[in-house]
């Protein structure tokens, strides 16, 4: 940004890494600095032993992210975005630890993509979700997994109309885990993240891996894959620590191994 302000901020609060798109004056639109900043923040999160969970959010109270920077697209005559145009968790960057979106306003186009690619979503009551590409002649190939997250005909409607849905409607469809008053968004999201961070890390990461793996296979294959994913959890030190702590009536001390 021209004033030297970082486009994306990174801060760890009690084992939770808060990644904030910091362009409120542009409704947190994804220009090159924001795209690069988000990618760098998740790379940092991967390597950060002090952070067990990440939260992605936007600065201000109007927009989580309004999507791609259309002015930048026009200036650069962007045609087909390259595969690494922006980070796509699980596709262009593997992140084993859980990621939550705290949606503090509109999540349109690329902002919808960001909310789609995380693991859990907490939304403020005034948040709105839309895939607006059809209104500006652009594409949304990244939405291919959407019909896994919600009914296919609803996904079709979002893609073809470009019209927004409310946070409450997104919750009813299963796209959002929790809807809270805007004033409570940070506290409630931190509370959810802290609950996850307090659990056995290997079990949490295995749970994430299981859900995504099962999306790509049938019933029997998914069960067999689950056995493989959880084998190292059962064989870990933490796998013995949990029952021992319960028996000894104390809080478990997780080692992540």
PDB file of C-alpha atoms in Angstrom:
ATOM      1  CA  UNK A   1       0.000   0.000   0.000  1.00  0.00           C
ATOM      2  CA  UNK A   2       1.194   3.469  -0.751  1.00  0.00           C
ATOM      3  CA  UNK A   3       1.331   4.629   2.899  1.00  0.00           C
ATOM      4  CA  UNK A   4       3.582   1.742   3.898  1.00  0.00           C
ATOM      5  CA  UNK A   5       0.899  -0.056   5.889  1.00  0.00           C
ATOM      6  CA  UNK A   6       1.112  -3.836   5.724  1.00  0.00           C
ATOM      7  CA  UNK A   7      -1.594  -5.311   3.501  1.00  0.00           C
ATOM      8  CA  UNK A   8      -1.880  -8.358   5.777  1.00  0.00           C
ATOM      9  CA  UNK A   9      -1.239  -8.509   9.515  1.00  0.00           C
ATOM     10  CA  UNK A  10      -0.167 -11.538  11.587  1.00  0.00           C
ATOM     11  CA  UNK A  11      -0.609 -11.737  15.352  1.00  0.00           C
ATOM     12  CA  UNK A  12      -0.673 -14.719  17.732  1.00  0.00           C
ATOM     13  CA  UNK A  13      -3.089 -14.549  20.652  1.00  0.00           C
ATOM     14  CA  UNK A  14      -2.905 -17.518  23.018  1.00  0.00           C
ATOM     15  CA  UNK A  15      -2.057 -20.173  20.397  1.00  0.00           C
ATOM     16  CA  UNK A  16      -4.334 -18.559  17.781  1.00  0.00           C
ATOM     17  CA  UNK A  17      -2.761 -16.803  14.788  1.00  0.00           C
ATOM     18  CA  UNK A  18      -4.953 -13.927  13.588  1.00  0.00           C
ATOM     19  CA  UNK A  19      -4.355 -13.156   9.908  1.00  0.00           C
ATOM     20  CA  UNK A  20      -6.012  -9.866   8.967  1.00  0.00           C
ATOM     21  CA  UNK A  21      -6.451  -8.460   5.462  1.00  0.00           C
ATOM     22  CA  UNK A  22      -5.641  -4.825   6.157  1.00  0.00           C
ATOM     23  CA  UNK A  23      -7.155  -2.799   3.287  1.00  0.00           C
ATOM     24  CA  UNK A  24     -10.403  -1.514   4.828  1.00  0.00           C
ATOM     25  CA  UNK A  25     -10.393   1.564   2.578  1.00  0.00           C
ATOM     26  CA  UNK A  26     -10.676  -0.830  -0.412  1.00  0.00           C
ATOM     27  CA  UNK A  27     -13.079  -3.230   1.320  1.00  0.00           C
ATOM     28  CA  UNK A  28     -10.085  -5.570   1.752  1.00  0.00           C
ATOM     29  CA  UNK A  29      -9.963  -6.264  -1.981  1.00  0.00           C
ATOM     30  CA  UNK A  30      -7.304  -8.720  -3.099  1.00  0.00           C
ATOM     31  CA  UNK A  31      -4.612  -6.778  -4.881  1.00  0.00           C
ATOM     32  CA  UNK A  32      -1.146  -8.257  -5.371  1.00  0.00           C
ATOM     33  CA  UNK A  33       0.092  -7.121  -1.950  1.00  0.00           C
ATOM     34  CA  UNK A  34      -2.905  -8.702  -0.201  1.00  0.00           C
ATOM     35  CA  UNK A  35      -2.629 -11.961  -2.152  1.00  0.00           C
ATOM     36  CA  UNK A  36       1.085 -12.246  -1.435  1.00  0.00           C
ATOM     37  CA  UNK A  37       0.524 -11.278   2.182  1.00  0.00           C
ATOM     38  CA  UNK A  38      -2.106 -13.951   2.765  1.00  0.00           C
ATOM     39  CA  UNK A  39       0.119 -16.615   1.225  1.00  0.00           C
ATOM     40  CA  UNK A  40       3.090 -15.510   3.337  1.00  0.00           C
ATOM     41  CA  UNK A  41       0.946 -15.469   6.494  1.00  0.00           C
ATOM     42  CA  UNK A  42      -0.161 -19.068   6.009  1.00  0.00           C
ATOM     43  CA  UNK A  43       3.408 -20.167   5.272  1.00  0.00           C
ATOM     44  CA  UNK A  44       4.371 -18.467   8.543  1.00  0.00           C
ATOM     45  CA  UNK A  45       1.474 -20.181  10.348  1.00  0.00           C
ATOM     46  CA  UNK A  46       2.631 -23.579   9.098  1.00  0.00           C
ATOM     47  CA  UNK A  47       6.032 -23.014  10.678  1.00  0.00           C
ATOM     48  CA  UNK A  48       4.779 -21.317  13.850  1.00  0.00           C
ATOM     49  CA  UNK A  49       4.947 -23.755  16.778  1.00  0.00           C
ATOM     50  CA  UNK A  50       3.200 -21.194  18.997  1.00  0.00           C
ATOM     51  CA  UNK A  51       0.056 -21.213  16.832  1.00  0.00           C
ATOM     52  CA  UNK A  52      -2.281 -24.221  16.815  1.00  0.00           C
ATOM     53  CA  UNK A  53      -5.172 -22.586  14.948  1.00  0.00           C
ATOM     54  CA  UNK A  54      -5.382 -19.704  12.456  1.00  0.00           C
ATOM     55  CA  UNK A  55      -8.173 -17.169  12.053  1.00  0.00           C
ATOM     56  CA  UNK A  56      -8.514 -15.257   8.792  1.00  0.00           C
ATOM     57  CA  UNK A  57     -10.449 -11.989   8.919  1.00  0.00           C
ATOM     58  CA  UNK A  58     -10.627  -8.505   7.423  1.00  0.00           C
ATOM     59  CA  UNK A  59      -9.987  -5.080   8.910  1.00  0.00           C
ATOM     60  CA  UNK A  60     -12.970  -2.842   9.644  1.00  0.00           C
ATOM     61  CA  UNK A  61     -16.614  -3.788   9.992  1.00  0.00           C
ATOM     62  CA  UNK A  62     -17.885  -3.562   6.412  1.00  0.00           C
ATOM     63  CA  UNK A  63     -15.978  -6.188   4.477  1.00  0.00           C
ATOM     64  CA  UNK A  64     -14.253  -9.478   5.138  1.00  0.00           C
ATOM     65  CA  UNK A  65     -13.076  -9.279   1.535  1.00  0.00           C
ATOM     66  CA  UNK A  66     -14.917  -7.821  -1.460  1.00  0.00           C
ATOM     67  CA  UNK A  67     -12.994 -10.014  -3.903  1.00  0.00           C
ATOM     68  CA  UNK A  68     -10.327  -9.333  -6.466  1.00  0.00           C
ATOM     69  CA  UNK A  69      -9.140  -5.806  -7.149  1.00  0.00           C
ATOM     70  CA  UNK A  70     -10.990  -5.102 -10.419  1.00  0.00           C
ATOM     71  CA  UNK A  71      -8.984  -1.948 -11.055  1.00  0.00           C
ATOM     72  CA  UNK A  72      -5.778  -3.958 -10.881  1.00  0.00           C
ATOM     73  CA  UNK A  73      -7.300  -6.583 -13.201  1.00  0.00           C
ATOM     74  CA  UNK A  74      -8.207  -3.884 -15.718  1.00  0.00           C
ATOM     75  CA  UNK A  75      -4.798  -2.226 -15.472  1.00  0.00           C
ATOM     76  CA  UNK A  76      -3.000  -5.546 -16.045  1.00  0.00           C
ATOM     77  CA  UNK A  77      -5.536  -6.898 -18.583  1.00  0.00           C
ATOM     78  CA  UNK A  78      -5.701 -10.097 -16.554  1.00  0.00           C
ATOM     79  CA  UNK A  79      -7.138 -12.978 -18.551  1.00  0.00           C
ATOM     80  CA  UNK A  80      -6.816 -16.483 -17.081  1.00  0.00           C
ATOM     81  CA  UNK A  81      -5.391 -16.182 -13.544  1.00  0.00           C
ATOM     82  CA  UNK A  82      -2.391 -18.495 -13.067  1.00  0.00           C
ATOM     83  CA  UNK A  83      -2.814 -21.426 -10.686  1.00  0.00           C
ATOM     84  CA  UNK A  84      -0.795 -19.644  -7.993  1.00  0.00           C
ATOM     85  CA  UNK A  85      -2.537 -16.274  -8.507  1.00  0.00           C
ATOM     86  CA  UNK A  86      -3.669 -16.482  -4.896  1.00  0.00           C
ATOM     87  CA  UNK A  87      -3.309 -19.091  -2.199  1.00  0.00           C
ATOM     88  CA  UNK A  88      -5.806 -21.954  -2.210  1.00  0.00           C
ATOM     89  CA  UNK A  89      -5.491 -23.933   1.010  1.00  0.00           C
ATOM     90  CA  UNK A  90      -5.298 -27.644   0.350  1.00  0.00           C
ATOM     91  CA  UNK A  91      -4.524 -27.057  -3.308  1.00  0.00           C
ATOM     92  CA  UNK A  92      -1.611 -24.649  -3.715  1.00  0.00           C
ATOM     93  CA  UNK A  93      -0.572 -24.724  -0.055  1.00  0.00           C
ATOM     94  CA  UNK A  94      -1.017 -27.596   2.387  1.00  0.00           C
ATOM     95  CA  UNK A  95      -2.058 -26.478   5.875  1.00  0.00           C
ATOM     96  CA  UNK A  96      -2.574 -29.345   8.316  1.00  0.00           C
ATOM     97  CA  UNK A  97      -3.625 -27.183  11.251  1.00  0.00           C
ATOM     98  CA  UNK A  98      -7.229 -25.884  11.406  1.00  0.00           C
ATOM     99  CA  UNK A  99      -8.189 -22.531   9.892  1.00  0.00           C
ATOM    100  CA  UNK A 100     -11.258 -20.469  10.804  1.00  0.00           C
ATOM    101  CA  UNK A 101     -12.692 -17.483   8.925  1.00  0.00           C
ATOM    102  CA  UNK A 102     -14.136 -14.658  11.024  1.00  0.00           C
ATOM    103  CA  UNK A 103     -16.357 -13.020   8.412  1.00  0.00           C
ATOM    104  CA  UNK A 104     -16.890  -9.428   9.501  1.00  0.00           C
ATOM    105  CA  UNK A 105     -18.808  -8.119   6.492  1.00  0.00           C
ATOM    106  CA  UNK A 106     -19.216  -8.906   2.805  1.00  0.00           C
ATOM    107  CA  UNK A 107     -17.436 -11.992   1.453  1.00  0.00           C
ATOM    108  CA  UNK A 108     -17.819 -11.609  -2.291  1.00  0.00           C
ATOM    109  CA  UNK A 109     -16.041 -13.335  -5.197  1.00  0.00           C
ATOM    110  CA  UNK A 110     -12.451 -13.903  -4.020  1.00  0.00           C
ATOM    111  CA  UNK A 111     -13.679 -13.195  -0.506  1.00  0.00           C
ATOM    112  CA  UNK A 112     -16.175 -16.035  -0.897  1.00  0.00           C
ATOM    113  CA  UNK A 113     -13.279 -18.206  -2.062  1.00  0.00           C
ATOM    114  CA  UNK A 114     -11.366 -17.398   1.118  1.00  0.00           C
ATOM    115  CA  UNK A 115     -14.373 -18.326   3.254  1.00  0.00           C
ATOM    116  CA  UNK A 116     -14.931 -21.490   1.210  1.00  0.00           C
ATOM    117  CA  UNK A 117     -11.380 -22.805   1.522  1.00  0.00           C
ATOM    118  CA  UNK A 118     -11.067 -22.610   5.318  1.00  0.00           C
ATOM    119  CA  UNK A 119     -12.269 -25.310   7.716  1.00  0.00           C
ATOM    120  CA  UNK A 120     -14.782 -23.432   9.884  1.00  0.00           C
ATOM    121  CA  UNK A 121     -16.620 -20.107   9.543  1.00  0.00           C
ATOM    122  CA  UNK A 122     -17.938 -17.710  12.181  1.00  0.00           C
ATOM    123  CA  UNK A 123     -19.931 -14.844  10.666  1.00  0.00           C
ATOM    124  CA  UNK A 124     -21.188 -11.538  11.984  1.00  0.00           C
ATOM    125  CA  UNK A 125     -24.947 -11.095  11.626  1.00  0.00           C
ATOM    126  CA  UNK A 126     -24.497  -8.442   8.920  1.00  0.00           C
ATOM    127  CA  UNK A 127     -22.130 -10.571   6.816  1.00  0.00           C
ATOM    128  CA  UNK A 128     -23.111 -11.403   3.252  1.00  0.00           C
ATOM    129  CA  UNK A 129     -21.795 -14.078   0.899  1.00  0.00           C
ATOM    130  CA  UNK A 130     -21.829 -13.952  -2.904  1.00  0.00           C
ATOM    131  CA  UNK A 131     -20.072 -15.327  -5.974  1.00  0.00           C
ATOM    132  CA  UNK A 132     -20.336 -12.186  -8.103  1.00  0.00           C
ATOM    133  CA  UNK A 133     -18.161 -13.213 -11.056  1.00  0.00           C
ATOM    134  CA  UNK A 134     -21.134 -13.688 -13.386  1.00  0.00           C
ATOM    135  CA  UNK A 135     -22.012 -10.013 -12.923  1.00  0.00           C
ATOM    136  CA  UNK A 136     -18.597  -8.836 -14.149  1.00  0.00           C
ATOM    137  CA  UNK A 137     -17.866 -11.450 -16.797  1.00  0.00           C
ATOM    138  CA  UNK A 138     -15.262 -13.286 -14.790  1.00  0.00           C
ATOM    139  CA  UNK A 139     -14.973 -16.944 -13.739  1.00  0.00           C
ATOM    140  CA  UNK A 140     -15.099 -18.972 -10.541  1.00  0.00           C
ATOM    141  CA  UNK A 141     -13.497 -22.360 -11.269  1.00  0.00           C
ATOM    142  CA  UNK A 142     -12.398 -22.418  -7.634  1.00  0.00           C
ATOM    143  CA  UNK A 143     -16.053 -23.028  -6.677  1.00  0.00           C
ATOM    144  CA  UNK A 144     -15.927 -26.632  -7.929  1.00  0.00           C
ATOM    145  CA  UNK A 145     -15.997 -28.044  -4.342  1.00  0.00           C
ATOM    146  CA  UNK A 146     -18.975 -25.853  -3.384  1.00  0.00           C
ATOM    147  CA  UNK A 147     -21.584 -28.531  -4.045  1.00  0.00           C
ATOM    148  CA  UNK A 148     -19.782 -30.642  -1.412  1.00  0.00           C
ATOM    149  CA  UNK A 149     -20.391 -27.860   1.127  1.00  0.00           C
ATOM    150  CA  UNK A 150     -24.016 -27.137   0.256  1.00  0.00           C
ATOM    151  CA  UNK A 151     -26.884 -28.492  -1.903  1.00  0.00           C
ATOM    152  CA  UNK A 152     -25.931 -28.463  -5.609  1.00  0.00           C
ATOM    153  CA  UNK A 153     -28.944 -26.422  -6.655  1.00  0.00           C
ATOM    154  CA  UNK A 154     -28.110 -23.708  -4.145  1.00  0.00           C
ATOM    155  CA  UNK A 155     -24.535 -23.688  -5.411  1.00  0.00           C
ATOM    156  CA  UNK A 156     -25.911 -23.355  -8.939  1.00  0.00           C
ATOM    157  CA  UNK A 157     -28.062 -20.395  -7.916  1.00  0.00           C
ATOM    158  CA  UNK A 158     -25.150 -18.607  -6.258  1.00  0.00           C
ATOM    159  CA  UNK A 159     -22.931 -19.131  -9.293  1.00  0.00           C
ATOM    160  CA  UNK A 160     -25.488 -18.103 -11.913  1.00  0.00           C
ATOM    161  CA  UNK A 161     -27.222 -15.164 -10.212  1.00  0.00           C
ATOM    162  CA  UNK A 162     -24.277 -13.574  -8.424  1.00  0.00           C
ATOM    163  CA  UNK A 163     -26.738 -12.431  -5.759  1.00  0.00           C
ATOM    164  CA  UNK A 164     -25.719 -12.411  -2.086  1.00  0.00           C
ATOM    165  CA  UNK A 165     -27.126 -14.509   0.729  1.00  0.00           C
ATOM    166  CA  UNK A 166     -27.270 -13.491   4.377  1.00  0.00           C
ATOM    167  CA  UNK A 167     -25.153 -14.920   7.152  1.00  0.00           C
ATOM    168  CA  UNK A 168     -28.229 -16.624   8.568  1.00  0.00           C
ATOM    169  CA  UNK A 169     -29.012 -18.259   5.215  1.00  0.00           C
ATOM    170  CA  UNK A 170     -25.389 -19.373   4.906  1.00  0.00           C
ATOM    171  CA  UNK A 171     -25.693 -20.915   8.371  1.00  0.00           C
ATOM    172  CA  UNK A 172     -28.883 -22.746   7.404  1.00  0.00           C
ATOM    173  CA  UNK A 173     -27.089 -24.158   4.353  1.00  0.00           C
ATOM    174  CA  UNK A 174     -24.112 -25.357   6.382  1.00  0.00           C
ATOM    175  CA  UNK A 175     -21.603 -22.935   4.868  1.00  0.00           C
ATOM    176  CA  UNK A 176     -21.266 -21.120   8.209  1.00  0.00           C
ATOM    177  CA  UNK A 177     -20.808 -22.757  11.618  1.00  0.00           C
ATOM    178  CA  UNK A 178     -21.970 -19.895  13.802  1.00  0.00           C
ATOM    179  CA  UNK A 179     -23.613 -16.465  13.413  1.00  0.00           C
ATOM    180  CA  UNK A 180     -22.960 -13.890  16.139  1.00  0.00           C
ATOM    181  CA  UNK A 181     -23.529 -10.158  16.737  1.00  0.00           C
ATOM    182  CA  UNK A 182     -20.788  -8.113  15.095  1.00  0.00           C
ATOM    183  CA  UNK A 183     -19.556  -6.869  18.464  1.00  0.00           C
ATOM    184  CA  UNK A 184     -18.970 -10.456  19.589  1.00  0.00           C
ATOM    185  CA  UNK A 185     -17.242 -11.766  16.449  1.00  0.00           C
ATOM    186  CA  UNK A 186     -13.649 -11.596  17.683  1.00  0.00           C
ATOM    187  CA  UNK A 187     -14.418 -12.972  21.146  1.00  0.00           C
ATOM    188  CA  UNK A 188     -16.590 -15.817  19.851  1.00  0.00           C
ATOM    189  CA  UNK A 189     -14.098 -16.781  17.157  1.00  0.00           C
ATOM    190  CA  UNK A 190     -11.214 -16.713  19.623  1.00  0.00           C
ATOM    191  CA  UNK A 191     -13.283 -18.896  21.971  1.00  0.00           C
ATOM    192  CA  UNK A 192     -13.899 -21.471  19.231  1.00  0.00           C
ATOM    193  CA  UNK A 193     -10.252 -21.431  18.209  1.00  0.00           C
ATOM    194  CA  UNK A 194      -9.110 -21.785  21.827  1.00  0.00           C
ATOM    195  CA  UNK A 195     -11.382 -24.807  22.315  1.00  0.00           C
ATOM    196  CA  UNK A 196      -9.723 -26.507  19.345  1.00  0.00           C
ATOM    197  CA  UNK A 197      -6.222 -25.409  20.369  1.00  0.00           C
ATOM    198  CA  UNK A 198      -6.709 -27.033  23.796  1.00  0.00           C
ATOM    199  CA  UNK A 199      -7.369 -30.440  22.232  1.00  0.00           C
ATOM    200  CA  UNK A 200      -4.790 -33.060  21.279  1.00  0.00           C
ATOM    201  CA  UNK A 201      -3.079 -31.591  18.172  1.00  0.00           C
ATOM    202  CA  UNK A 202      -2.569 -34.897  16.379  1.00  0.00           C
ATOM    203  CA  UNK A 203      -6.242 -35.795  16.820  1.00  0.00           C
ATOM    204  CA  UNK A 204      -7.331 -32.380  15.547  1.00  0.00           C
ATOM    205  CA  UNK A 205      -5.140 -32.571  12.452  1.00  0.00           C
ATOM    206  CA  UNK A 206      -6.259 -36.123  11.757  1.00  0.00           C
ATOM    207  CA  UNK A 207      -9.902 -34.999  11.959  1.00  0.00           C
ATOM    208  CA  UNK A 208      -9.253 -32.323   9.342  1.00  0.00           C
ATOM    209  CA  UNK A 209      -7.422 -34.786   7.103  1.00  0.00           C
ATOM    210  CA  UNK A 210     -10.221 -37.351   7.434  1.00  0.00           C
ATOM    211  CA  UNK A 211     -12.998 -34.989   6.385  1.00  0.00           C
ATOM    212  CA  UNK A 212     -11.190 -33.794   3.267  1.00  0.00           C
ATOM    213  CA  UNK A 213      -9.995 -37.270   2.312  1.00  0.00           C
ATOM    214  CA  UNK A 214     -13.502 -38.720   2.596  1.00  0.00           C
ATOM    215  CA  UNK A 215     -14.798 -36.097   0.151  1.00  0.00           C
ATOM    216  CA  UNK A 216     -12.816 -37.789  -2.614  1.00  0.00           C
ATOM    217  CA  UNK A 217     -13.843 -41.416  -2.082  1.00  0.00           C
ATOM    218  CA  UNK A 218     -16.663 -43.814  -1.336  1.00  0.00           C
ATOM    219  CA  UNK A 219     -17.824 -45.336   1.948  1.00  0.00           C
ATOM    220  CA  UNK A 220     -15.417 -48.292   2.252  1.00  0.00           C
ATOM    221  CA  UNK A 221     -12.374 -46.443   0.945  1.00  0.00           C
ATOM    222  CA  UNK A 222     -13.068 -43.566   3.342  1.00  0.00           C
ATOM    223  CA  UNK A 223     -13.204 -45.934   6.325  1.00  0.00           C
ATOM    224  CA  UNK A 224      -9.939 -47.589   5.274  1.00  0.00           C
ATOM    225  CA  UNK A 225      -8.347 -44.165   4.847  1.00  0.00           C
ATOM    226  CA  UNK A 226      -9.586 -43.163   8.288  1.00  0.00           C
ATOM    227  CA  UNK A 227      -7.803 -46.182   9.764  1.00  0.00           C
ATOM    228  CA  UNK A 228      -4.548 -45.078   8.135  1.00  0.00           C
ATOM    229  CA  UNK A 229      -4.917 -41.432   9.166  1.00  0.00           C
ATOM    230  CA  UNK A 230      -5.613 -42.212  12.808  1.00  0.00           C
ATOM    231  CA  UNK A 231      -3.015 -44.975  13.221  1.00  0.00           C
ATOM    232  CA  UNK A 232      -0.278 -42.531  14.183  1.00  0.00           C
ATOM    233  CA  UNK A 233      -2.674 -40.837  16.610  1.00  0.00           C
ATOM    234  CA  UNK A 234      -3.318 -44.113  18.443  1.00  0.00           C
ATOM    235  CA  UNK A 235       0.413 -44.900  18.499  1.00  0.00           C
ATOM    236  CA  UNK A 236       1.470 -41.462  19.735  1.00  0.00           C
ATOM    237  CA  UNK A 237       2.463 -40.411  23.245  1.00  0.00           C
ATOM    238  CA  UNK A 238      -0.626 -38.199  23.292  1.00  0.00           C
ATOM    239  CA  UNK A 239      -2.736 -41.284  22.622  1.00  0.00           C
ATOM    240  CA  UNK A 240      -1.630 -42.607  26.019  1.00  0.00           C
ATOM    241  CA  UNK A 241      -1.600 -39.238  27.771  1.00  0.00           C
ATOM    242  CA  UNK A 242      -5.337 -38.622  27.367  1.00  0.00           C
ATOM    243  CA  UNK A 243      -6.535 -41.783  29.137  1.00  0.00           C
ATOM    244  CA  UNK A 244      -3.774 -41.422  31.763  1.00  0.00           C
ATOM    245  CA  UNK A 245      -4.795 -37.843  32.549  1.00  0.00           C
ATOM    246  CA  UNK A 246      -8.432 -38.884  32.830  1.00  0.00           C
ATOM    247  CA  UNK A 247      -7.542 -41.704  35.223  1.00  0.00           C
ATOM    248  CA  UNK A 248      -5.321 -39.417  37.310  1.00  0.00           C
ATOM    249  CA  UNK A 249      -7.976 -36.648  37.314  1.00  0.00           C
ATOM    250  CA  UNK A 250      -5.702 -33.989  35.835  1.00  0.00           C
ATOM    251  CA  UNK A 251      -5.528 -31.895  32.696  1.00  0.00           C
ATOM    252  CA  UNK A 252      -3.669 -33.613  29.842  1.00  0.00           C
ATOM    253  CA  UNK A 253      -0.331 -32.257  28.696  1.00  0.00           C
ATOM    254  CA  UNK A 254      -0.188 -32.615  24.920  1.00  0.00           C
ATOM    255  CA  UNK A 255       3.165 -33.031  23.197  1.00  0.00           C
ATOM    256  CA  UNK A 256       1.980 -33.402  19.614  1.00  0.00           C
ATOM    257  CA  UNK A 257       3.872 -36.648  19.238  1.00  0.00           C
TER     258      UNK A 257
END
